């Protein structure tokens, strides 16, 4: 299911359990932890006979930037899609502010208003202009009035440097411009956390920098971000934590300094040697 299908799905009659925005999580000492936004616990996912996720566990605190790196096929994108329930995990738990994302009674469309996602292929509506792409979800999902939605959209387009393109058709934009619009569209829903699924992988090399600059500014503003990326410079310079995935498991996790300067696992060292020398 892509983002267009997610928007359409809100119009279906589904049993709803409203997200409790005041929900909290207890830490290991039984104390209230209001800073933990997402907890992933022993998550598994299989496609046929291929076990893609083999028990993934980590947590995300408010304001953290976490980069997930690893070879293609290591399960990085599948993990993100499970967090946003674009894929259904086969086992484990995924909690958002204590709410069980995997519970079938959870209103996933309501949840996705708080957990935004930026796709590598943009997933914009090519038959609409830039500002309509940004206002569609707030108007449909949040029942926002058009003038208010457009004001918020223009503010977020300004954040990504695309305010002068608000009336342009999407198909006239470059790849980098499309991705910046996609980021602005996500911001228009005021999410608590944004998942980035290889946001620069579909871009020409000269377009990568403009998107990374937007993401760096978001990180500086305190946005909570989980970023699947092949951009090692971003992972090293912007992240609070780096997760290295290999063959469906978290092979190593630590600060950027730990992972890039002193990796403990041989597989991590092999991966970094290969990608940093290219």
mmCIF file of C-alpha atoms in Angstrom, residues 12-233:
data_model
loop_
_atom_site.group_PDB
_atom_site.id
_atom_site.type_symbol
_atom_site.label_atom_id
_atom_site.label_comp_id
_atom_site.label_asym_id
_atom_site.label_seq_id
_atom_site.Cartn_x
_atom_site.Cartn_y
_atom_site.Cartn_z
ATOM 1 C CA UNK A 12 -13.603 3.282 4.229
ATOM 2 C CA UNK A 13 -15.820 2.318 7.161
ATOM 3 C CA UNK A 14 -13.403 0.744 9.598
ATOM 4 C CA UNK A 15 -13.606 0.033 13.308
ATOM 5 C CA UNK A 16 -11.672 2.802 15.013
ATOM 6 C CA UNK A 17 -9.614 2.998 18.143
ATOM 7 C CA UNK A 18 -8.519 6.606 18.544
ATOM 8 C CA UNK A 19 -4.854 7.242 19.232
ATOM 9 C CA UNK A 20 -4.375 8.362 22.790
ATOM 10 C CA UNK A 21 -2.057 11.331 22.349
ATOM 11 C CA UNK A 22 -1.546 11.510 26.109
ATOM 12 C CA UNK A 23 -0.409 7.897 26.332
ATOM 13 C CA UNK A 24 2.898 7.352 28.083
ATOM 14 C CA UNK A 25 5.400 4.548 28.369
ATOM 15 C CA UNK A 26 6.957 3.125 31.520
ATOM 16 C CA UNK A 27 10.706 2.634 31.532
ATOM 17 C CA UNK A 28 12.492 -0.370 32.985
ATOM 18 C CA UNK A 29 12.233 1.090 36.478
ATOM 19 C CA UNK A 30 8.466 1.456 36.201
ATOM 20 C CA UNK A 31 8.762 5.231 35.948
ATOM 21 C CA UNK A 32 6.736 7.238 33.448
ATOM 22 C CA UNK A 33 8.748 7.927 30.280
ATOM 23 C CA UNK A 34 7.107 10.637 28.222
ATOM 24 C CA UNK A 35 10.048 10.977 25.810
ATOM 25 C CA UNK A 36 9.853 7.538 24.176
ATOM 26 C CA UNK A 37 7.804 7.845 21.004
ATOM 27 C CA UNK A 38 8.304 4.455 19.358
ATOM 28 C CA UNK A 39 9.283 1.068 20.747
ATOM 29 C CA UNK A 40 10.062 -1.814 18.402
ATOM 30 C CA UNK A 41 10.204 -5.140 20.229
ATOM 31 C CA UNK A 42 11.327 -8.424 18.641
ATOM 32 C CA UNK A 43 9.653 -7.601 15.310
ATOM 33 C CA UNK A 44 9.632 -10.331 12.677
ATOM 34 C CA UNK A 45 8.543 -10.298 9.049
ATOM 35 C CA UNK A 46 8.592 -13.056 6.455
ATOM 36 C CA UNK A 47 7.824 -12.967 2.748
ATOM 37 C CA UNK A 48 7.157 -16.553 1.740
ATOM 38 C CA UNK A 49 10.203 -18.492 2.905
ATOM 39 C CA UNK A 50 12.352 -15.371 3.139
ATOM 40 C CA UNK A 51 12.714 -14.166 6.731
ATOM 41 C CA UNK A 52 13.338 -10.448 6.207
ATOM 42 C CA UNK A 53 13.204 -9.260 9.839
ATOM 43 C CA UNK A 54 14.495 -11.644 12.496
ATOM 44 C CA UNK A 55 13.574 -10.040 15.795
ATOM 45 C CA UNK A 56 14.315 -6.322 15.605
ATOM 46 C CA UNK A 57 14.348 -4.360 18.869
ATOM 47 C CA UNK A 58 15.080 -0.653 19.417
ATOM 48 C CA UNK A 59 13.374 2.489 20.688
ATOM 49 C CA UNK A 60 13.098 6.082 19.513
ATOM 50 C CA UNK A 61 13.008 9.057 21.844
ATOM 51 C CA UNK A 62 11.534 12.442 21.093
ATOM 52 C CA UNK A 63 13.926 14.606 19.075
ATOM 53 C CA UNK A 64 16.254 11.758 18.100
ATOM 54 C CA UNK A 65 17.601 11.300 14.595
ATOM 55 C CA UNK A 66 18.301 7.641 13.912
ATOM 56 C CA UNK A 67 19.952 6.531 10.683
ATOM 57 C CA UNK A 68 19.558 2.924 9.565
ATOM 58 C CA UNK A 69 22.302 1.755 7.244
ATOM 59 C CA UNK A 70 23.153 -1.556 5.618
ATOM 60 C CA UNK A 71 23.324 -3.379 2.326
ATOM 61 C CA UNK A 72 20.326 -3.670 0.025
ATOM 62 C CA UNK A 73 18.102 -6.526 1.149
ATOM 63 C CA UNK A 74 19.031 -6.239 4.822
ATOM 64 C CA UNK A 75 15.452 -5.372 5.837
ATOM 65 C CA UNK A 76 15.800 -1.612 6.368
ATOM 66 C CA UNK A 77 12.857 -0.451 4.248
ATOM 67 C CA UNK A 78 10.660 -3.335 5.388
ATOM 68 C CA UNK A 79 11.261 -2.256 8.976
ATOM 69 C CA UNK A 80 10.120 1.293 8.227
ATOM 70 C CA UNK A 81 7.036 0.037 6.432
ATOM 71 C CA UNK A 82 6.155 -2.136 9.421
ATOM 72 C CA UNK A 83 6.437 0.867 11.753
ATOM 73 C CA UNK A 84 3.884 2.718 9.608
ATOM 74 C CA UNK A 85 1.926 -0.522 9.013
ATOM 75 C CA UNK A 86 2.308 -0.330 5.261
ATOM 76 C CA UNK A 87 3.491 -3.886 5.875
ATOM 77 C CA UNK A 88 2.093 -6.053 8.663
ATOM 78 C CA UNK A 89 4.709 -7.536 10.967
ATOM 79 C CA UNK A 90 4.325 -11.265 11.631
ATOM 80 C CA UNK A 91 5.452 -11.064 15.236
ATOM 81 C CA UNK A 92 6.637 -8.801 18.005
ATOM 82 C CA UNK A 93 5.356 -5.417 19.119
ATOM 83 C CA UNK A 94 5.507 -1.880 17.758
ATOM 84 C CA UNK A 95 4.323 0.764 20.205
ATOM 85 C CA UNK A 96 3.679 4.448 19.542
ATOM 86 C CA UNK A 97 3.350 6.338 22.836
ATOM 87 C CA UNK A 98 2.332 3.023 24.364
ATOM 88 C CA UNK A 99 -0.309 2.276 21.719
ATOM 89 C CA UNK A 100 0.001 -1.102 19.983
ATOM 90 C CA UNK A 101 0.353 -0.313 16.279
ATOM 91 C CA UNK A 102 -0.068 -3.979 15.363
ATOM 92 C CA UNK A 103 -3.456 -4.290 17.075
ATOM 93 C CA UNK A 104 -6.051 -4.695 14.330
ATOM 94 C CA UNK A 105 -8.411 -2.378 16.206
ATOM 95 C CA UNK A 106 -5.952 0.521 16.136
ATOM 96 C CA UNK A 107 -7.087 3.303 13.810
ATOM 97 C CA UNK A 108 -4.046 3.190 11.556
ATOM 98 C CA UNK A 109 -5.197 6.152 9.455
ATOM 99 C CA UNK A 110 -5.322 8.291 12.592
ATOM 100 C CA UNK A 111 -1.931 6.934 13.617
ATOM 101 C CA UNK A 112 -0.329 7.863 10.295
ATOM 102 C CA UNK A 113 -1.157 11.491 10.987
ATOM 103 C CA UNK A 114 1.433 11.306 13.781
ATOM 104 C CA UNK A 115 3.944 9.049 12.020
ATOM 105 C CA UNK A 116 4.702 10.605 8.636
ATOM 106 C CA UNK A 117 6.604 8.915 5.853
ATOM 107 C CA UNK A 118 8.699 10.193 2.946
ATOM 108 C CA UNK A 119 9.120 7.684 0.122
ATOM 109 C CA UNK A 120 12.040 7.324 -2.273
ATOM 110 C CA UNK A 121 9.643 7.560 -5.251
ATOM 111 C CA UNK A 122 7.914 10.750 -3.944
ATOM 112 C CA UNK A 123 4.315 9.398 -4.313
ATOM 113 C CA UNK A 124 2.970 12.793 -5.299
ATOM 114 C CA UNK A 125 -0.194 13.318 -7.330
ATOM 115 C CA UNK A 126 1.103 14.309 -10.765
ATOM 116 C CA UNK A 127 -2.297 15.618 -11.870
ATOM 117 C CA UNK A 128 -2.315 18.238 -9.093
ATOM 118 C CA UNK A 129 -0.187 21.274 -8.415
ATOM 119 C CA UNK A 130 2.254 21.594 -5.545
ATOM 120 C CA UNK A 131 0.004 23.283 -2.999
ATOM 121 C CA UNK A 132 -2.889 20.911 -3.693
ATOM 122 C CA UNK A 133 -0.575 17.984 -2.988
ATOM 123 C CA UNK A 134 0.209 19.579 0.377
ATOM 124 C CA UNK A 135 -3.368 20.427 1.346
ATOM 125 C CA UNK A 136 -5.147 17.241 0.284
ATOM 126 C CA UNK A 137 -4.394 15.140 3.367
ATOM 127 C CA UNK A 138 -5.044 17.893 5.960
ATOM 128 C CA UNK A 139 -8.370 18.700 4.313
ATOM 129 C CA UNK A 140 -9.486 15.073 3.983
ATOM 130 C CA UNK A 141 -8.094 13.602 7.170
ATOM 131 C CA UNK A 142 -8.142 16.555 9.551
ATOM 132 C CA UNK A 143 -11.182 18.246 7.963
ATOM 133 C CA UNK A 144 -9.147 21.447 7.788
ATOM 134 C CA UNK A 145 -10.633 24.476 6.043
ATOM 135 C CA UNK A 146 -8.990 25.262 2.697
ATOM 136 C CA UNK A 147 -7.576 28.721 3.658
ATOM 137 C CA UNK A 148 -5.996 27.312 6.822
ATOM 138 C CA UNK A 149 -4.606 24.287 4.970
ATOM 139 C CA UNK A 150 -3.113 26.526 2.293
ATOM 140 C CA UNK A 151 -1.534 28.809 4.899
ATOM 141 C CA UNK A 152 0.111 25.844 6.623
ATOM 142 C CA UNK A 153 1.173 24.406 3.260
ATOM 143 C CA UNK A 154 2.841 27.665 2.241
ATOM 144 C CA UNK A 155 4.691 27.810 5.566
ATOM 145 C CA UNK A 156 6.042 24.304 5.052
ATOM 146 C CA UNK A 157 6.864 24.871 1.384
ATOM 147 C CA UNK A 158 8.884 27.881 2.547
ATOM 148 C CA UNK A 159 10.784 25.644 4.979
ATOM 149 C CA UNK A 160 11.923 23.448 2.089
ATOM 150 C CA UNK A 161 12.537 26.317 -0.337
ATOM 151 C CA UNK A 162 9.612 25.499 -2.638
ATOM 152 C CA UNK A 163 7.229 28.388 -1.920
ATOM 153 C CA UNK A 164 7.736 29.919 -5.379
ATOM 154 C CA UNK A 165 6.570 26.651 -6.982
ATOM 155 C CA UNK A 166 3.251 26.387 -5.129
ATOM 156 C CA UNK A 167 1.159 26.681 -8.298
ATOM 157 C CA UNK A 168 3.401 24.513 -10.488
ATOM 158 C CA UNK A 169 2.296 21.109 -11.712
ATOM 159 C CA UNK A 170 4.260 18.297 -10.104
ATOM 160 C CA UNK A 171 5.312 16.771 -13.423
ATOM 161 C CA UNK A 172 7.260 19.947 -14.269
ATOM 162 C CA UNK A 173 9.532 19.608 -11.235
ATOM 163 C CA UNK A 174 12.946 17.990 -10.912
ATOM 164 C CA UNK A 175 13.423 14.956 -8.695
ATOM 165 C CA UNK A 176 14.967 17.023 -5.922
ATOM 166 C CA UNK A 177 12.107 19.525 -6.070
ATOM 167 C CA UNK A 178 9.548 16.712 -5.934
ATOM 168 C CA UNK A 179 11.186 15.242 -2.856
ATOM 169 C CA UNK A 180 11.222 18.617 -1.126
ATOM 170 C CA UNK A 181 7.504 18.969 -1.880
ATOM 171 C CA UNK A 182 6.967 15.455 -0.482
ATOM 172 C CA UNK A 183 8.713 16.504 2.741
ATOM 173 C CA UNK A 184 6.590 19.667 2.956
ATOM 174 C CA UNK A 185 3.450 17.581 2.414
ATOM 175 C CA UNK A 186 4.433 15.342 5.322
ATOM 176 C CA UNK A 187 5.102 18.354 7.550
ATOM 177 C CA UNK A 188 1.607 19.684 6.806
ATOM 178 C CA UNK A 189 0.182 16.887 8.979
ATOM 179 C CA UNK A 190 2.309 18.048 11.967
ATOM 180 C CA UNK A 191 3.734 14.567 12.656
ATOM 181 C CA UNK A 192 5.591 13.622 15.818
ATOM 182 C CA UNK A 193 8.068 11.533 13.822
ATOM 183 C CA UNK A 194 8.974 11.209 10.157
ATOM 184 C CA UNK A 195 10.187 8.002 8.530
ATOM 185 C CA UNK A 196 12.463 8.558 5.516
ATOM 186 C CA UNK A 197 12.835 5.586 3.178
ATOM 187 C CA UNK A 198 16.009 6.228 1.171
ATOM 188 C CA UNK A 199 14.797 9.726 0.223
ATOM 189 C CA UNK A 200 17.739 10.486 -2.079
ATOM 190 C CA UNK A 201 18.165 7.144 -3.831
ATOM 191 C CA UNK A 202 15.991 8.071 -6.828
ATOM 192 C CA UNK A 203 17.706 11.440 -7.370
ATOM 193 C CA UNK A 204 20.408 12.557 -9.744
ATOM 194 C CA UNK A 205 23.645 13.179 -7.827
ATOM 195 C CA UNK A 206 23.399 16.959 -8.168
ATOM 196 C CA UNK A 207 19.914 16.917 -6.589
ATOM 197 C CA UNK A 208 20.920 14.964 -3.477
ATOM 198 C CA UNK A 209 22.431 17.902 -1.605
ATOM 199 C CA UNK A 210 19.316 20.069 -1.678
ATOM 200 C CA UNK A 211 17.227 17.300 -0.098
ATOM 201 C CA UNK A 212 19.862 16.480 2.525
ATOM 202 C CA UNK A 213 20.051 20.174 3.452
ATOM 203 C CA UNK A 214 16.291 20.183 4.131
ATOM 204 C CA UNK A 215 16.627 17.064 6.263
ATOM 205 C CA UNK A 216 19.532 18.583 8.215
ATOM 206 C CA UNK A 217 17.408 21.656 8.944
ATOM 207 C CA UNK A 218 14.573 19.435 10.156
ATOM 208 C CA UNK A 219 16.958 17.596 12.455
ATOM 209 C CA UNK A 220 18.249 20.896 13.829
ATOM 210 C CA UNK A 221 14.667 21.991 14.532
ATOM 211 C CA UNK A 222 14.139 18.961 16.797
ATOM 212 C CA UNK A 223 12.086 16.766 14.485
ATOM 213 C CA UNK A 224 12.205 13.091 15.408
ATOM 214 C CA UNK A 225 13.458 11.184 12.348
ATOM 215 C CA UNK A 226 14.172 7.583 11.390
ATOM 216 C CA UNK A 227 16.151 7.602 8.167
ATOM 217 C CA UNK A 228 16.995 4.625 5.989
ATOM 218 C CA UNK A 229 19.894 5.933 3.959
ATOM 219 C CA UNK A 230 22.937 5.156 1.866
ATOM 220 C CA UNK A 231 24.269 8.675 2.532
ATOM 221 C CA UNK A 232 27.023 7.918 5.009
ATOM 222 C CA UNK A 233 27.925 11.584 5.457
#
